[in-house]
Amino acid sequence: GNSVTQMEGPVTLSEEAFLTINCTYTATGYPSLFWYVQYPGEGLQLLLKATKADDKGSNKGFEATYRKETTSFHLEKGSVQVSDSAVYFCALSDYSGNTPLVFGKGTRLSVIA
Amino acid sequence: GAGVSQSPSNKVTEKGKDVELRCDPISGHTALYWYRQSLGQGLEFLIYFQGNSAPDKSGLPSDRFSAERTGGSVSTLTIQRTQQEDSAVYLCASSLRLAGGQEQYFGPGTRLTVT
């Protein structure tokens, strides 16, 4: 079945540090890949997505590239801010749409000033 | 426009009681999903509805859990004879349709505590 594995946290960084959160997946066919973010006290919201190989999703300074050869979708940001502190979830959905989102377990990021 | 809403936001119940959790999806969204978020378990899929098709119940953890969606809009998740392991945040999401690249919009969740 489909699955997502992401690096376990928590991750603590200083402001302006470089961020990488690793995500790899197992899926049949050609899934769509997502990063969702959950800020403290708020609901899940889509951060970025990519629907085919080599696509790069980007938003709010975050980027992730769909790498079919390594089955990865790592999240990166060049300079994190305190306001980026949140839990980040990598997820996939089957391209056919016959399955709901499959999530990784989430990575808690804390950015300190 | 209005997002996905859920009620109640918090629910405390005694073990063995039944609970109903409500989800109001974004108007016009044909696909509706229920997930459960618990410590150490991450987010797990429970059930989804797509239009008038039969729901996919493959994620429901036991027959104590059921859900319905009336009129293609509002959905209710019912947990019968609640157990302490049912304590979690129950999230509802909707999307325009059930398709791979569709963004799912999440509600704020219902935090269920079973004492």
JSON list of C-alpha atoms in Angstrom, two decimals:
[
{"chain": "A", "resi": 1, "resn": "GLY", "atom": "CA", "xyz": [0.00, 0.00, 0.00]},
{"chain": "A", "resi": 2, "resn": "ASN", "atom": "CA", "xyz": [0.91, 3.65, -0.17]},
{"chain": "A", "resi": 3, "resn": "SER", "atom": "CA", "xyz": [3.01, 5.08, 2.64]},
{"chain": "A", "resi": 4, "resn": "VAL", "atom": "CA", "xyz": [4.97, 8.19, 3.59]},
{"chain": "A", "resi": 5, "resn": "THR", "atom": "CA", "xyz": [8.03, 8.35, 5.79]},
{"chain": "A", "resi": 6, "resn": "GLN", "atom": "CA", "xyz": [9.31, 11.65, 7.08]},
{"chain": "A", "resi": 7, "resn": "MET", "atom": "CA", "xyz": [12.11, 12.51, 9.41]},
{"chain": "A", "resi": 8, "resn": "GLU", "atom": "CA", "xyz": [11.18, 12.48, 13.04]},
{"chain": "A", "resi": 9, "resn": "GLY", "atom": "CA", "xyz": [11.45, 15.58, 15.08]},
{"chain": "A", "resi": 10, "resn": "PRO", "atom": "CA", "xyz": [11.45, 17.68, 16.91]},
{"chain": "A", "resi": 11, "resn": "VAL", "atom": "CA", "xyz": [13.73, 19.94, 14.93]},
{"chain": "A", "resi": 12, "resn": "THR", "atom": "CA", "xyz": [15.04, 23.08, 16.62]},
{"chain": "A", "resi": 13, "resn": "LEU", "atom": "CA", "xyz": [16.76, 25.75, 14.55]},
{"chain": "A", "resi": 14, "resn": "SER", "atom": "CA", "xyz": [17.95, 29.27, 15.06]},
{"chain": "A", "resi": 15, "resn": "GLU", "atom": "CA", "xyz": [16.36, 32.03, 13.05]},
{"chain": "A", "resi": 16, "resn": "GLU", "atom": "CA", "xyz": [17.80, 32.35, 9.52]},
{"chain": "A", "resi": 17, "resn": "ALA", "atom": "CA", "xyz": [19.09, 28.77, 9.52]},
{"chain": "A", "resi": 18, "resn": "PHE", "atom": "CA", "xyz": [18.57, 26.44, 6.56]},
{"chain": "A", "resi": 19, "resn": "LEU", "atom": "CA", "xyz": [15.79, 23.89, 6.90]},
{"chain": "A", "resi": 20, "resn": "THR", "atom": "CA", "xyz": [15.44, 20.47, 5.36]},
{"chain": "A", "resi": 21, "resn": "ILE", "atom": "CA", "xyz": [12.73, 18.01, 6.34]},
{"chain": "A", "resi": 22, "resn": "ASN", "atom": "CA", "xyz": [13.12, 14.70, 4.55]},
{"chain": "A", "resi": 23, "resn": "CYS", "atom": "CA", "xyz": [10.17, 12.86, 3.09]},
{"chain": "A", "resi": 24, "resn": "THR", "atom": "CA", "xyz": [10.15, 9.64, 1.09]},
{"chain": "A", "resi": 25, "resn": "TYR", "atom": "CA", "xyz": [7.19, 7.74, -0.20]},
{"chain": "A", "resi": 26, "resn": "THR", "atom": "CA", "xyz": [6.06, 4.36, -1.45]},
{"chain": "A", "resi": 27, "resn": "ALA", "atom": "CA", "xyz": [3.24, 4.30, -3.97]},
{"chain": "A", "resi": 28, "resn": "THR", "atom": "CA", "xyz": [2.05, 2.54, -7.07]},
{"chain": "A", "resi": 29, "resn": "GLY", "atom": "CA", "xyz": [1.61, 4.65, -10.14]},
{"chain": "A", "resi": 30, "resn": "TYR", "atom": "CA", "xyz": [2.10, 8.38, -10.04]},
{"chain": "A", "resi": 31, "resn": "PRO", "atom": "CA", "xyz": [0.95, 9.98, -6.80]},
{"chain": "A", "resi": 32, "resn": "SER", "atom": "CA", "xyz": [0.51, 13.66, -6.09]},
{"chain": "A", "resi": 33, "resn": "LEU", "atom": "CA", "xyz": [2.65, 14.92, -3.23]},
{"chain": "A", "resi": 34, "resn": "PHE", "atom": "CA", "xyz": [1.84, 17.54, -0.63]},
{"chain": "A", "resi": 35, "resn": "TRP", "atom": "CA", "xyz": [3.25, 19.34, 2.35]},
{"chain": "A", "resi": 36, "resn": "TYR", "atom": "CA", "xyz": [0.70, 20.45, 4.92]},
{"chain": "A", "resi": 37, "resn": "VAL", "atom": "CA", "xyz": [1.47, 22.68, 7.89]},
{"chain": "A", "resi": 38, "resn": "GLN", "atom": "CA", "xyz": [-0.24, 22.97, 11.26]},
{"chain": "A", "resi": 39, "resn": "TYR", "atom": "CA", "xyz": [0.56, 26.16, 13.16]},
{"chain": "A", "resi": 40, "resn": "PRO", "atom": "CA", "xyz": [-0.01, 26.16, 16.93]},
{"chain": "A", "resi": 41, "resn": "GLY", "atom": "CA", "xyz": [-3.72, 26.21, 17.71]},
{"chain": "A", "resi": 42, "resn": "GLU", "atom": "CA", "xyz": [-4.73, 26.13, 14.05]},
{"chain": "A", "resi": 43, "resn": "GLY", "atom": "CA", "xyz": [-5.98, 23.57, 11.57]},
{"chain": "A", "resi": 44, "resn": "LEU", "atom": "CA", "xyz": [-4.04, 21.85, 8.83]},
{"chain": "A", "resi": 45, "resn": "GLN", "atom": "CA", "xyz": [-3.43, 23.91, 5.74]},
{"chain": "A", "resi": 46, "resn": "LEU", "atom": "CA", "xyz": [-1.78, 23.15, 2.45]},
{"chain": "A", "resi": 47, "resn": "LEU", "atom": "CA", "xyz": [1.72, 24.58, 2.17]},
{"chain": "A", "resi": 48, "resn": "LEU", "atom": "CA", "xyz": [2.67, 23.34, -1.30]},
{"chain": "A", "resi": 49, "resn": "LYS", "atom": "CA", "xyz": [2.13, 20.50, -3.71]},
{"chain": "A", "resi": 50, "resn": "ALA", "atom": "CA", "xyz": [3.50, 18.80, -6.82]},
{"chain": "A", "resi": 51, "resn": "THR", "atom": "CA", "xyz": [1.52, 16.55, -9.10]},
{"chain": "A", "resi": 52, "resn": "LYS", "atom": "CA", "xyz": [4.14, 15.07, -11.40]},
{"chain": "A", "resi": 53, "resn": "ALA", "atom": "CA", "xyz": [7.79, 14.12, -11.47]},
{"chain": "A", "resi": 54, "resn": "ASP", "atom": "CA", "xyz": [10.32, 16.99, -11.44]},
{"chain": "A", "resi": 55, "resn": "ASP", "atom": "CA", "xyz": [7.63, 19.51, -10.48]},
{"chain": "A", "resi": 56, "resn": "LYS", "atom": "CA", "xyz": [8.68, 21.96, -7.80]},
{"chain": "A", "resi": 57, "resn": "GLY", "atom": "CA", "xyz": [6.09, 23.21, -5.35]},
{"chain": "A", "resi": 58, "resn": "SER", "atom": "CA", "xyz": [6.82, 26.49, -3.59]},
{"chain": "A", "resi": 59, "resn": "ASN", "atom": "CA", "xyz": [5.11, 28.81, -1.13]},
{"chain": "A", "resi": 60, "resn": "LYS", "atom": "CA", "xyz": [6.18, 31.24, 1.60]},
{"chain": "A", "resi": 61, "resn": "GLY", "atom": "CA", "xyz": [9.85, 30.59, 0.83]},
{"chain": "A", "resi": 62, "resn": "PHE", "atom": "CA", "xyz": [9.45, 26.82, 1.17]},
{"chain": "A", "resi": 63, "resn": "GLU", "atom": "CA", "xyz": [10.22, 24.51, -1.73]},
{"chain": "A", "resi": 64, "resn": "ALA", "atom": "CA", "xyz": [9.98, 20.81, -2.47]},
{"chain": "A", "resi": 65, "resn": "THR", "atom": "CA", "xyz": [10.80, 18.94, -5.67]},
{"chain": "A", "resi": 66, "resn": "TYR", "atom": "CA", "xyz": [9.05, 15.73, -6.71]},
{"chain": "A", "resi": 67, "resn": "ARG", "atom": "CA", "xyz": [11.89, 13.24, -7.31]},
{"chain": "A", "resi": 68, "resn": "LYS", "atom": "CA", "xyz": [10.57, 10.04, -8.82]},
{"chain": "A", "resi": 69, "resn": "GLU", "atom": "CA", "xyz": [14.00, 8.41, -9.07]},
{"chain": "A", "resi": 70, "resn": "THR", "atom": "CA", "xyz": [14.54, 8.70, -5.31]},
{"chain": "A", "resi": 71, "resn": "THR", "atom": "CA", "xyz": [10.81, 8.66, -4.37]},
{"chain": "A", "resi": 72, "resn": "SER", "atom": "CA", "xyz": [11.37, 11.80, -2.33]},
{"chain": "A", "resi": 73, "resn": "PHE", "atom": "CA", "xyz": [9.75, 15.16, -1.70]},
{"chain": "A", "resi": 74, "resn": "HIS", "atom": "CA", "xyz": [12.03, 16.93, 0.77]},
{"chain": "A", "resi": 75, "resn": "LEU", "atom": "CA", "xyz": [10.93, 20.26, 2.17]},
{"chain": "A", "resi": 76, "resn": "GLU", "atom": "CA", "xyz": [13.49, 23.08, 2.21]},
{"chain": "A", "resi": 77, "resn": "LYS", "atom": "CA", "xyz": [13.68, 26.70, 3.23]},
{"chain": "A", "resi": 78, "resn": "GLY", "atom": "CA", "xyz": [16.76, 28.83, 3.00]},
{"chain": "A", "resi": 79, "resn": "SER", "atom": "CA", "xyz": [16.17, 31.04, 6.03]},
{"chain": "A", "resi": 80, "resn": "VAL", "atom": "CA", "xyz": [13.61, 30.11, 8.64]},
{"chain": "A", "resi": 81, "resn": "GLN", "atom": "CA", "xyz": [11.75, 32.54, 10.86]},
{"chain": "A", "resi": 82, "resn": "VAL", "atom": "CA", "xyz": [10.24, 32.18, 14.29]},
{"chain": "A", "resi": 83, "resn": "SER", "atom": "CA", "xyz": [6.82, 32.29, 12.62]},
{"chain": "A", "resi": 84, "resn": "ASP", "atom": "CA", "xyz": [7.66, 29.05, 10.77]},
{"chain": "A", "resi": 85, "resn": "SER", "atom": "CA", "xyz": [7.42, 27.12, 14.03]},
{"chain": "A", "resi": 86, "resn": "ALA", "atom": "CA", "xyz": [4.77, 24.48, 13.35]},
{"chain": "A", "resi": 87, "resn": "VAL", "atom": "CA", "xyz": [4.22, 20.81, 12.61]},
{"chain": "A", "resi": 88, "resn": "TYR", "atom": "CA", "xyz": [4.87, 19.83, 8.99]},
{"chain": "A", "resi": 89, "resn": "PHE", "atom": "CA", "xyz": [3.22, 16.82, 7.35]},
{"chain": "A", "resi": 90, "resn": "CYS", "atom": "CA", "xyz": [4.23, 15.20, 4.10]},
{"chain": "A", "resi": 91, "resn": "ALA", "atom": "CA", "xyz": [1.37, 13.47, 2.30]},
{"chain": "A", "resi": 92, "resn": "LEU", "atom": "CA", "xyz": [0.48, 11.74, -0.92]},
{"chain": "A", "resi": 93, "resn": "SER", "atom": "CA", "xyz": [-2.63, 10.87, -2.82]},
{"chain": "A", "resi": 94, "resn": "ASP", "atom": "CA", "xyz": [-3.10, 8.38, -5.58]},
{"chain": "A", "resi": 95, "resn": "TYR", "atom": "CA", "xyz": [-3.32, 10.13, -8.92]},
{"chain": "A", "resi": 96, "resn": "SER", "atom": "CA", "xyz": [-6.43, 8.21, -9.78]},
{"chain": "A", "resi": 97, "resn": "GLY", "atom": "CA", "xyz": [-8.08, 9.75, -6.78]},
{"chain": "A", "resi": 98, "resn": "ASN", "atom": "CA", "xyz": [-9.25, 6.44, -5.43]},
{"chain": "A", "resi": 99, "resn": "THR", "atom": "CA", "xyz": [-7.49, 6.90, -2.13]},
{"chain": "A", "resi": 100, "resn": "PRO", "atom": "CA", "xyz": [-7.51, 9.72, 0.40]},
{"chain": "A", "resi": 101, "resn": "LEU", "atom": "CA", "xyz": [-4.39, 11.45, 1.65]},
{"chain": "A", "resi": 102, "resn": "VAL", "atom": "CA", "xyz": [-1.77, 9.28, 3.29]},
{"chain": "A", "resi": 103, "resn": "PHE", "atom": "CA", "xyz": [0.23, 11.29, 5.80]},
{"chain": "A", "resi": 104, "resn": "GLY", "atom": "CA", "xyz": [3.62, 11.00, 7.36]},
{"chain": "A", "resi": 105, "resn": "LYS", "atom": "CA", "xyz": [3.75, 11.24, 11.14]},
{"chain": "A", "resi": 106, "resn": "GLY", "atom": "CA", "xyz": [4.67, 14.91, 11.12]},
{"chain": "A", "resi": 107, "resn": "THR", "atom": "CA", "xyz": [7.79, 16.85, 12.06]},
{"chain": "A", "resi": 108, "resn": "ARG", "atom": "CA", "xyz": [7.63, 19.52, 14.74]},
{"chain": "A", "resi": 109, "resn": "LEU", "atom": "CA", "xyz": [9.82, 22.52, 13.93]},
{"chain": "A", "resi": 110, "resn": "SER", "atom": "CA", "xyz": [10.76, 25.09, 16.55]},
{"chain": "A", "resi": 111, "resn": "VAL", "atom": "CA", "xyz": [12.63, 28.19, 15.46]},
{"chain": "A", "resi": 112, "resn": "ILE", "atom": "CA", "xyz": [14.29, 30.26, 18.16]},
{"chain": "A", "resi": 113, "resn": "ALA", "atom": "CA", "xyz": [15.32, 33.89, 17.87]},
{"chain": "B", "resi": 1, "resn": "GLY", "atom": "CA", "xyz": [-15.95, 32.24, 1.67]},
{"chain": "B", "resi": 2, "resn": "ALA", "atom": "CA", "xyz": [-16.64, 29.96, 4.60]},
{"chain": "B", "resi": 3, "resn": "GLY", "atom": "CA", "xyz": [-14.24, 27.14, 5.23]},
{"chain": "B", "resi": 4, "resn": "VAL", "atom": "CA", "xyz": [-14.87, 23.70, 6.67]},
{"chain": "B", "resi": 5, "resn": "SER", "atom": "CA", "xyz": [-16.54, 23.92, 10.05]},
{"chain": "B", "resi": 6, "resn": "GLN", "atom": "CA", "xyz": [-16.76, 21.28, 12.76]},
{"chain": "B", "resi": 7, "resn": "SER", "atom": "CA", "xyz": [-18.71, 21.02, 15.96]},
{"chain": "B", "resi": 8, "resn": "PRO", "atom": "CA", "xyz": [-18.26, 20.74, 18.81]},
{"chain": "B", "resi": 9, "resn": "SER", "atom": "CA", "xyz": [-14.71, 22.02, 19.07]},
{"chain": "B", "resi": 10, "resn": "ASN", "atom": "CA", "xyz": [-14.21, 20.06, 22.29]},
{"chain": "B", "resi": 11, "resn": "LYS", "atom": "CA", "xyz": [-16.09, 17.08, 23.66]},
{"chain": "B", "resi": 12, "resn": "VAL", "atom": "CA", "xyz": [-15.52, 15.32, 26.96]},
{"chain": "B", "resi": 13, "resn": "THR", "atom": "CA", "xyz": [-17.48, 12.14, 27.45]},
{"chain": "B", "resi": 14, "resn": "GLU", "atom": "CA", "xyz": [-17.53, 9.20, 29.79]},
{"chain": "B", "resi": 15, "resn": "LYS", "atom": "CA", "xyz": [-16.37, 5.79, 28.66]},
{"chain": "B", "resi": 16, "resn": "GLY", "atom": "CA", "xyz": [-19.24, 3.82, 27.19]},
{"chain": "B", "resi": 17, "resn": "LYS", "atom": "CA", "xyz": [-21.26, 6.80, 26.00]},
{"chain": "B", "resi": 18, "resn": "ASP", "atom": "CA", "xyz": [-22.01, 7.54, 22.34]},
{"chain": "B", "resi": 19, "resn": "VAL", "atom": "CA", "xyz": [-20.82, 10.74, 20.66]},
{"chain": "B", "resi": 20, "resn": "GLU", "atom": "CA", "xyz": [-21.67, 12.51, 17.42]},
{"chain": "B", "resi": 21, "resn": "LEU", "atom": "CA", "xyz": [-19.24, 14.81, 15.65]},
{"chain": "B", "resi": 22, "resn": "ARG", "atom": "CA", "xyz": [-20.42, 17.12, 12.91]},
{"chain": "B", "resi": 23, "resn": "CYS", "atom": "CA", "xyz": [-18.71, 18.43, 9.80]},
{"chain": "B", "resi": 24, "resn": "ASP", "atom": "CA", "xyz": [-19.96, 21.11, 7.44]},
{"chain": "B", "resi": 25, "resn": "PRO", "atom": "CA", "xyz": [-17.85, 21.08, 4.26]},
{"chain": "B", "resi": 26, "resn": "ILE", "atom": "CA", "xyz": [-17.19, 23.91, 1.86]},
{"chain": "B", "resi": 27, "resn": "SER", "atom": "CA", "xyz": [-20.22, 24.49, -0.34]},
{"chain": "B", "resi": 28, "resn": "GLY", "atom": "CA", "xyz": [-19.88, 22.74, -3.68]},
{"chain": "B", "resi": 29, "resn": "HIS", "atom": "CA", "xyz": [-17.22, 20.28, -2.54]},
{"chain": "B", "resi": 30, "resn": "THR", "atom": "CA", "xyz": [-18.29, 16.79, -3.47]},
{"chain": "B", "resi": 31, "resn": "ALA", "atom": "CA", "xyz": [-15.62, 14.87, -1.55]},
{"chain": "B", "resi": 32, "resn": "LEU", "atom": "CA", "xyz": [-15.57, 14.76, 2.24]},
{"chain": "B", "resi": 33, "resn": "TYR", "atom": "CA", "xyz": [-13.03, 12.99, 4.46]},
{"chain": "B", "resi": 34, "resn": "TRP", "atom": "CA", "xyz": [-12.67, 12.15, 8.12]},
{"chain": "B", "resi": 35, "resn": "TYR", "atom": "CA", "xyz": [-9.25, 11.71, 9.73]},
{"chain": "B", "resi": 36, "resn": "ARG", "atom": "CA", "xyz": [-8.09, 11.12, 13.27]},
{"chain": "B", "resi": 37, "resn": "GLN", "atom": "CA", "xyz": [-5.03, 12.77, 14.77]},
{"chain": "B", "resi": 38, "resn": "SER", "atom": "CA", "xyz": [-3.63, 11.27, 17.92]},
{"chain": "B", "resi": 39, "resn": "LEU", "atom": "CA", "xyz": [-0.34, 11.51, 19.75]},
{"chain": "B", "resi": 40, "resn": "GLY", "atom": "CA", "xyz": [2.15, 9.03, 18.42]},
{"chain": "B", "resi": 41, "resn": "GLN", "atom": "CA", "xyz": [-0.13, 7.92, 15.61]},
{"chain": "B", "resi": 42, "resn": "GLY", "atom": "CA", "xyz": [-0.06, 10.93, 13.36]},
{"chain": "B", "resi": 43, "resn": "LEU", "atom": "CA", "xyz": [-2.97, 11.42, 11.02]},
{"chain": "B", "resi": 44, "resn": "GLU", "atom": "CA", "xyz": [-4.99, 8.38, 10.03]},
{"chain": "B", "resi": 45, "resn": "PHE", "atom": "CA", "xyz": [-7.72, 8.16, 7.47]},
{"chain": "B", "resi": 46, "resn": "LEU", "atom": "CA", "xyz": [-11.11, 6.98, 8.68]},
{"chain": "B", "resi": 47, "resn": "ILE", "atom": "CA", "xyz": [-13.69, 7.31, 5.91]},
{"chain": "B", "resi": 48, "resn": "TYR", "atom": "CA", "xyz": [-14.47, 9.34, 2.83]},
{"chain": "B", "resi": 49, "resn": "PHE", "atom": "CA", "xyz": [-17.53, 10.23, 0.79]},
{"chain": "B", "resi": 50, "resn": "GLN", "atom": "CA", "xyz": [-17.58, 11.16, -2.88]},
{"chain": "B", "resi": 51, "resn": "GLY", "atom": "CA", "xyz": [-20.83, 12.47, -4.27]},
{"chain": "B", "resi": 52, "resn": "ASN", "atom": "CA", "xyz": [-23.53, 9.83, -4.18]},
{"chain": "B", "resi": 53, "resn": "SER", "atom": "CA", "xyz": [-21.14, 6.90, -4.28]},
{"chain": "B", "resi": 54, "resn": "ALA", "atom": "CA", "xyz": [-20.90, 4.43, -1.45]},
{"chain": "B", "resi": 55, "resn": "PRO", "atom": "CA", "xyz": [-18.40, 5.69, 1.13]},
{"chain": "B", "resi": 56, "resn": "ASP", "atom": "CA", "xyz": [-14.98, 4.14, 1.54]},
{"chain": "B", "resi": 57, "resn": "LYS", "atom": "CA", "xyz": [-15.02, 2.91, 5.14]},
{"chain": "B", "resi": 58, "resn": "SER", "atom": "CA", "xyz": [-11.73, 1.06, 4.97]},
{"chain": "B", "resi": 59, "resn": "GLY", "atom": "CA", "xyz": [-10.07, 3.21, 7.63]},
{"chain": "B", "resi": 60, "resn": "LEU", "atom": "CA", "xyz": [-12.68, 2.86, 10.37]},
{"chain": "B", "resi": 61, "resn": "PRO", "atom": "CA", "xyz": [-10.94, 1.17, 13.33]},
{"chain": "B", "resi": 62, "resn": "SER", "atom": "CA", "xyz": [-13.94, -0.80, 14.57]},
{"chain": "B", "resi": 63, "resn": "ASP", "atom": "CA", "xyz": [-17.66, -1.28, 14.05]},
{"chain": "B", "resi": 64, "resn": "ARG", "atom": "CA", "xyz": [-18.27, 1.22, 16.85]},
{"chain": "B", "resi": 65, "resn": "PHE", "atom": "CA", "xyz": [-17.45, 3.92, 14.31]},
{"chain": "B", "resi": 66, "resn": "SER", "atom": "CA", "xyz": [-19.87, 4.99, 11.60]},
{"chain": "B", "resi": 67, "resn": "ALA", "atom": "CA", "xyz": [-20.49, 8.04, 9.48]},
{"chain": "B", "resi": 68, "resn": "GLU", "atom": "CA", "xyz": [-23.14, 9.38, 7.23]},
{"chain": "B", "resi": 69, "resn": "ARG", "atom": "CA", "xyz": [-23.44, 12.28, 4.87]},
{"chain": "B", "resi": 70, "resn": "THR", "atom": "CA", "xyz": [-26.88, 13.68, 4.30]},
{"chain": "B", "resi": 71, "resn": "GLY", "atom": "CA", "xyz": [-27.86, 15.42, 1.10]},
{"chain": "B", "resi": 72, "resn": "GLY", "atom": "CA", "xyz": [-24.29, 15.40, -0.12]},
{"chain": "B", "resi": 73, "resn": "SER", "atom": "CA", "xyz": [-23.34, 18.06, 2.39]},
{"chain": "B", "resi": 74, "resn": "VAL", "atom": "CA", "xyz": [-23.15, 17.81, 6.19]},
{"chain": "B", "resi": 75, "resn": "SER", "atom": "CA", "xyz": [-21.55, 14.71, 7.64]},
{"chain": "B", "resi": 76, "resn": "THR", "atom": "CA", "xyz": [-21.81, 13.15, 11.08]},
{"chain": "B", "resi": 77, "resn": "LEU", "atom": "CA", "xyz": [-19.24, 10.78, 12.57]},
{"chain": "B", "resi": 78, "resn": "THR", "atom": "CA", "xyz": [-20.70, 8.64, 15.34]},
{"chain": "B", "resi": 79, "resn": "ILE", "atom": "CA", "xyz": [-18.68, 6.70, 17.87]},
{"chain": "B", "resi": 80, "resn": "GLN", "atom": "CA", "xyz": [-20.66, 4.24, 19.95]},
{"chain": "B", "resi": 81, "resn": "ARG", "atom": "CA", "xyz": [-19.64, 2.96, 23.37]},
{"chain": "B", "resi": 82, "resn": "THR", "atom": "CA", "xyz": [-16.59, 5.20, 23.47]},
{"chain": "B", "resi": 83, "resn": "GLN", "atom": "CA", "xyz": [-13.31, 3.88, 24.82]},
{"chain": "B", "resi": 84, "resn": "GLN", "atom": "CA", "xyz": [-10.35, 5.81, 26.20]},
{"chain": "B", "resi": 85, "resn": "GLU", "atom": "CA", "xyz": [-8.29, 4.95, 23.12]},
{"chain": "B", "resi": 86, "resn": "ASP", "atom": "CA", "xyz": [-10.81, 6.92, 21.06]},
{"chain": "B", "resi": 87, "resn": "SER", "atom": "CA", "xyz": [-9.46, 10.14, 22.60]},
{"chain": "B", "resi": 88, "resn": "ALA", "atom": "CA", "xyz": [-8.00, 12.14, 19.73]},
{"chain": "B", "resi": 89, "resn": "VAL", "atom": "CA", "xyz": [-8.63, 15.12, 17.48]},
{"chain": "B", "resi": 90, "resn": "TYR", "atom": "CA", "xyz": [-11.07, 14.25, 14.72]},
{"chain": "B", "resi": 91, "resn": "LEU", "atom": "CA", "xyz": [-10.49, 16.21, 11.54]},
{"chain": "B", "resi": 92, "resn": "CYS", "atom": "CA", "xyz": [-12.83, 16.69, 8.64]},
{"chain": "B", "resi": 93, "resn": "ALA", "atom": "CA", "xyz": [-11.70, 17.83, 5.20]},
{"chain": "B", "resi": 94, "resn": "SER", "atom": "CA", "xyz": [-13.38, 18.48, 1.89]},
{"chain": "B", "resi": 95, "resn": "SER", "atom": "CA", "xyz": [-12.22, 18.86, -1.68]},
{"chain": "B", "resi": 96, "resn": "LEU", "atom": "CA", "xyz": [-13.83, 19.90, -4.89]},
{"chain": "B", "resi": 97, "resn": "ARG", "atom": "CA", "xyz": [-13.81, 16.32, -6.08]},
{"chain": "B", "resi": 98, "resn": "LEU", "atom": "CA", "xyz": [-12.03, 13.09, -5.40]},
{"chain": "B", "resi": 99, "resn": "ALA", "atom": "CA", "xyz": [-8.96, 13.34, -7.59]},
{"chain": "B", "resi": 100, "resn": "GLY", "atom": "CA", "xyz": [-5.29, 12.93, -6.97]},
{"chain": "B", "resi": 101, "resn": "GLY", "atom": "CA", "xyz": [-4.08, 16.50, -7.21]},
{"chain": "B", "resi": 102, "resn": "GLN", "atom": "CA", "xyz": [-6.96, 18.08, -5.36]},
{"chain": "B", "resi": 103, "resn": "GLU", "atom": "CA", "xyz": [-6.22, 20.16, -2.30]},
{"chain": "B", "resi": 104, "resn": "GLN", "atom": "CA", "xyz": [-8.10, 19.08, 0.78]},
{"chain": "B", "resi": 105, "resn": "TYR", "atom": "CA", "xyz": [-9.35, 21.86, 3.04]},
{"chain": "B", "resi": 106, "resn": "PHE", "atom": "CA", "xyz": [-9.36, 20.95, 6.70]},
{"chain": "B", "resi": 107, "resn": "GLY", "atom": "CA", "xyz": [-11.63, 22.02, 9.49]},
{"chain": "B", "resi": 108, "resn": "PRO", "atom": "CA", "xyz": [-10.32, 23.01, 12.93]},
{"chain": "B", "resi": 109, "resn": "GLY", "atom": "CA", "xyz": [-11.12, 19.59, 14.37]},
{"chain": "B", "resi": 110, "resn": "THR", "atom": "CA", "xyz": [-13.04, 18.24, 17.32]},
{"chain": "B", "resi": 111, "resn": "ARG", "atom": "CA", "xyz": [-10.95, 17.28, 20.33]},
{"chain": "B", "resi": 112, "resn": "LEU", "atom": "CA", "xyz": [-12.55, 14.23, 21.93]},
{"chain": "B", "resi": 113, "resn": "THR", "atom": "CA", "xyz": [-11.58, 13.21, 25.44]},
{"chain": "B", "resi": 114, "resn": "VAL", "atom": "CA", "xyz": [-12.97, 9.99, 26.84]},
{"chain": "B", "resi": 115, "resn": "THR", "atom": "CA", "xyz": [-12.69, 9.76, 30.63]}
]
